[in-house]
PDB file of C-alpha atoms in Angstrom:
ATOM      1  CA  UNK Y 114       1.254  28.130 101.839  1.00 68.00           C
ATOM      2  CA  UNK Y 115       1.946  31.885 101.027  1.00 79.00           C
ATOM      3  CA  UNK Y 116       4.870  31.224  98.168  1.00 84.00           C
ATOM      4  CA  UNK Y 117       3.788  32.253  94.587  1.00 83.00           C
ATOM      5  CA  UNK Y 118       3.916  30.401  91.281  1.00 86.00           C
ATOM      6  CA  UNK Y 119       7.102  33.141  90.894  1.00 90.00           C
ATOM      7  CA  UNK Y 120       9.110  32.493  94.247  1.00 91.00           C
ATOM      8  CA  UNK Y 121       8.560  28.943  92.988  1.00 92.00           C
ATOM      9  CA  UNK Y 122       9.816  29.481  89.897  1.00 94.00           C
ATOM     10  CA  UNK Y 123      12.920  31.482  91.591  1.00 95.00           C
ATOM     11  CA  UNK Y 124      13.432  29.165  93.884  1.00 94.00           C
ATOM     12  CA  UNK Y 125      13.397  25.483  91.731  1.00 95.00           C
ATOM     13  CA  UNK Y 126      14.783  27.622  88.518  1.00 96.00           C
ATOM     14  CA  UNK Y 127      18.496  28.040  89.538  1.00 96.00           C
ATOM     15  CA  UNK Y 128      18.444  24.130  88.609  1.00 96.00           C
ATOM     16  CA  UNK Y 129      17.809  24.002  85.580  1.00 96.00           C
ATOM     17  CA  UNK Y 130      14.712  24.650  82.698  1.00 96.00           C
ATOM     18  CA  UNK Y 131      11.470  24.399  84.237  1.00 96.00           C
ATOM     19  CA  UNK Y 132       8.255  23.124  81.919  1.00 96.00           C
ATOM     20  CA  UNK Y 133       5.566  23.911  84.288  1.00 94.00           C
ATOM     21  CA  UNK Y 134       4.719  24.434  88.235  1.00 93.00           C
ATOM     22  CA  UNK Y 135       1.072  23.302  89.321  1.00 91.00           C
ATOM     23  CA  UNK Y 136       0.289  24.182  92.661  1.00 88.00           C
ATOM     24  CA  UNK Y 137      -2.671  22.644  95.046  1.00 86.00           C
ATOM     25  CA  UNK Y 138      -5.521  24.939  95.176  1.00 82.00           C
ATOM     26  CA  UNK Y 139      -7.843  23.559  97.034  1.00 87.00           C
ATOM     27  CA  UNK Y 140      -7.393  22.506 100.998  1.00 85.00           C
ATOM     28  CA  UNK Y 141      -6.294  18.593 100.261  1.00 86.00           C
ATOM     29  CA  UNK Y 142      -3.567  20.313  97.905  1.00 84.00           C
ATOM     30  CA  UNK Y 143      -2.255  23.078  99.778  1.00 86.00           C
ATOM     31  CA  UNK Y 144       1.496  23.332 100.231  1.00 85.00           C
ATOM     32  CA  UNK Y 145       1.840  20.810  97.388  1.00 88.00           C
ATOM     33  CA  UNK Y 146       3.322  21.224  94.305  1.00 90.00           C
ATOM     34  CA  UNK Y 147       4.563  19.847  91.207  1.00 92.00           C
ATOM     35  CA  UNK Y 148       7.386  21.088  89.462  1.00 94.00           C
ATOM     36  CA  UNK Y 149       8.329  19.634  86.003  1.00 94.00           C
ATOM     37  CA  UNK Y 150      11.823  20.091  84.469  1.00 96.00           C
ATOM     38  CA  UNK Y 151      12.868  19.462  80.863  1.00 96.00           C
ATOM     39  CA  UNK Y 152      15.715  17.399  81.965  1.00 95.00           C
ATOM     40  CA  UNK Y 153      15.770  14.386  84.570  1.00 94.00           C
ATOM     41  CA  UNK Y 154      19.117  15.656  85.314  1.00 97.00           C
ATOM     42  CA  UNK Y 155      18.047  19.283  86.687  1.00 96.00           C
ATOM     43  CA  UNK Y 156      15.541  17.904  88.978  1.00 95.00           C
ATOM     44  CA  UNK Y 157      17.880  15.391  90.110  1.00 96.00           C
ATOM     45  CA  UNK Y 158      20.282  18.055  90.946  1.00 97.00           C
ATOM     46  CA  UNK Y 159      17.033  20.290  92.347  1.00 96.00           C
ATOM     47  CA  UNK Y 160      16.067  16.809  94.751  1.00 96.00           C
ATOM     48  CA  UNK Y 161      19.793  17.075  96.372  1.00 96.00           C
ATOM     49  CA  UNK Y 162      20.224  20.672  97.010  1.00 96.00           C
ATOM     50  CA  UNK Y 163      16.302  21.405  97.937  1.00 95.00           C
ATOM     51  CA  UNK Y 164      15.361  18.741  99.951  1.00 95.00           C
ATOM     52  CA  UNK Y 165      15.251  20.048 103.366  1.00 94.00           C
ATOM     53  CA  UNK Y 166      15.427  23.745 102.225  1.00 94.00           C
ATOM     54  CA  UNK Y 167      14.040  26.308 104.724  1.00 94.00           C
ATOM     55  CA  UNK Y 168      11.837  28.591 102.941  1.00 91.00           C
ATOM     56  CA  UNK Y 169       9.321  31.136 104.964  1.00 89.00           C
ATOM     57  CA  UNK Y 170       9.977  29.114 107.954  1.00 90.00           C
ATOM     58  CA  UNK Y 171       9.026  25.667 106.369  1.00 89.00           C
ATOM     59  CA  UNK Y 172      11.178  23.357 105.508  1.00 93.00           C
ATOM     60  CA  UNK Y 173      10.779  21.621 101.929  1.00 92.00           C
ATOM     61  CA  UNK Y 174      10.177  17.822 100.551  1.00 92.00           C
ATOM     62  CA  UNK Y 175      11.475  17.251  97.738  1.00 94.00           C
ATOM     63  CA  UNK Y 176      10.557  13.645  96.204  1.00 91.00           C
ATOM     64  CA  UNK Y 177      10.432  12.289  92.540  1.00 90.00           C
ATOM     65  CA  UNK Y 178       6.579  11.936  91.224  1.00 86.00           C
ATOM     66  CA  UNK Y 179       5.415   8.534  92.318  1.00 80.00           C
ATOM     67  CA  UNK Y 180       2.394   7.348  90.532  1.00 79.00           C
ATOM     68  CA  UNK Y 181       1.461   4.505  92.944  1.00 73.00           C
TER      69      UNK Y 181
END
């Protein structure tokens, strides 16, 4: 809830180019975000080593976009 667009961007960019980060603004959305790489590859690699991730005393989920 209190990590900004730029810890984001810190945090999911050591993986690889990111296109865009939209974050939930309103209360349904918040502490959800979508982070879009350039390459399927990078947020593969992002998925393994982020899932699970502590980060302000939260742990992350990492999961591939599922439309459905």
């Amino acid at each position: 809830y209190k990590l900004g667009r730029d810890d984001m961007y810190d945090i999911f960019g050591k993986y690889g180019s990111i296109r865009q980060i939209r974050q939930g603004a309103v209360t349904e959305t918040r502490g959800r975000a979508f982070v879009v790489y350039d390459d399927i590859y990078d947020a593969k690699n992002a998925l393994e080593h982020l899932n699970g991730f502590n980060v302000l005393g939260r742990y992350l989920v990492v999961l591939y976009y599922q439309p459905e």
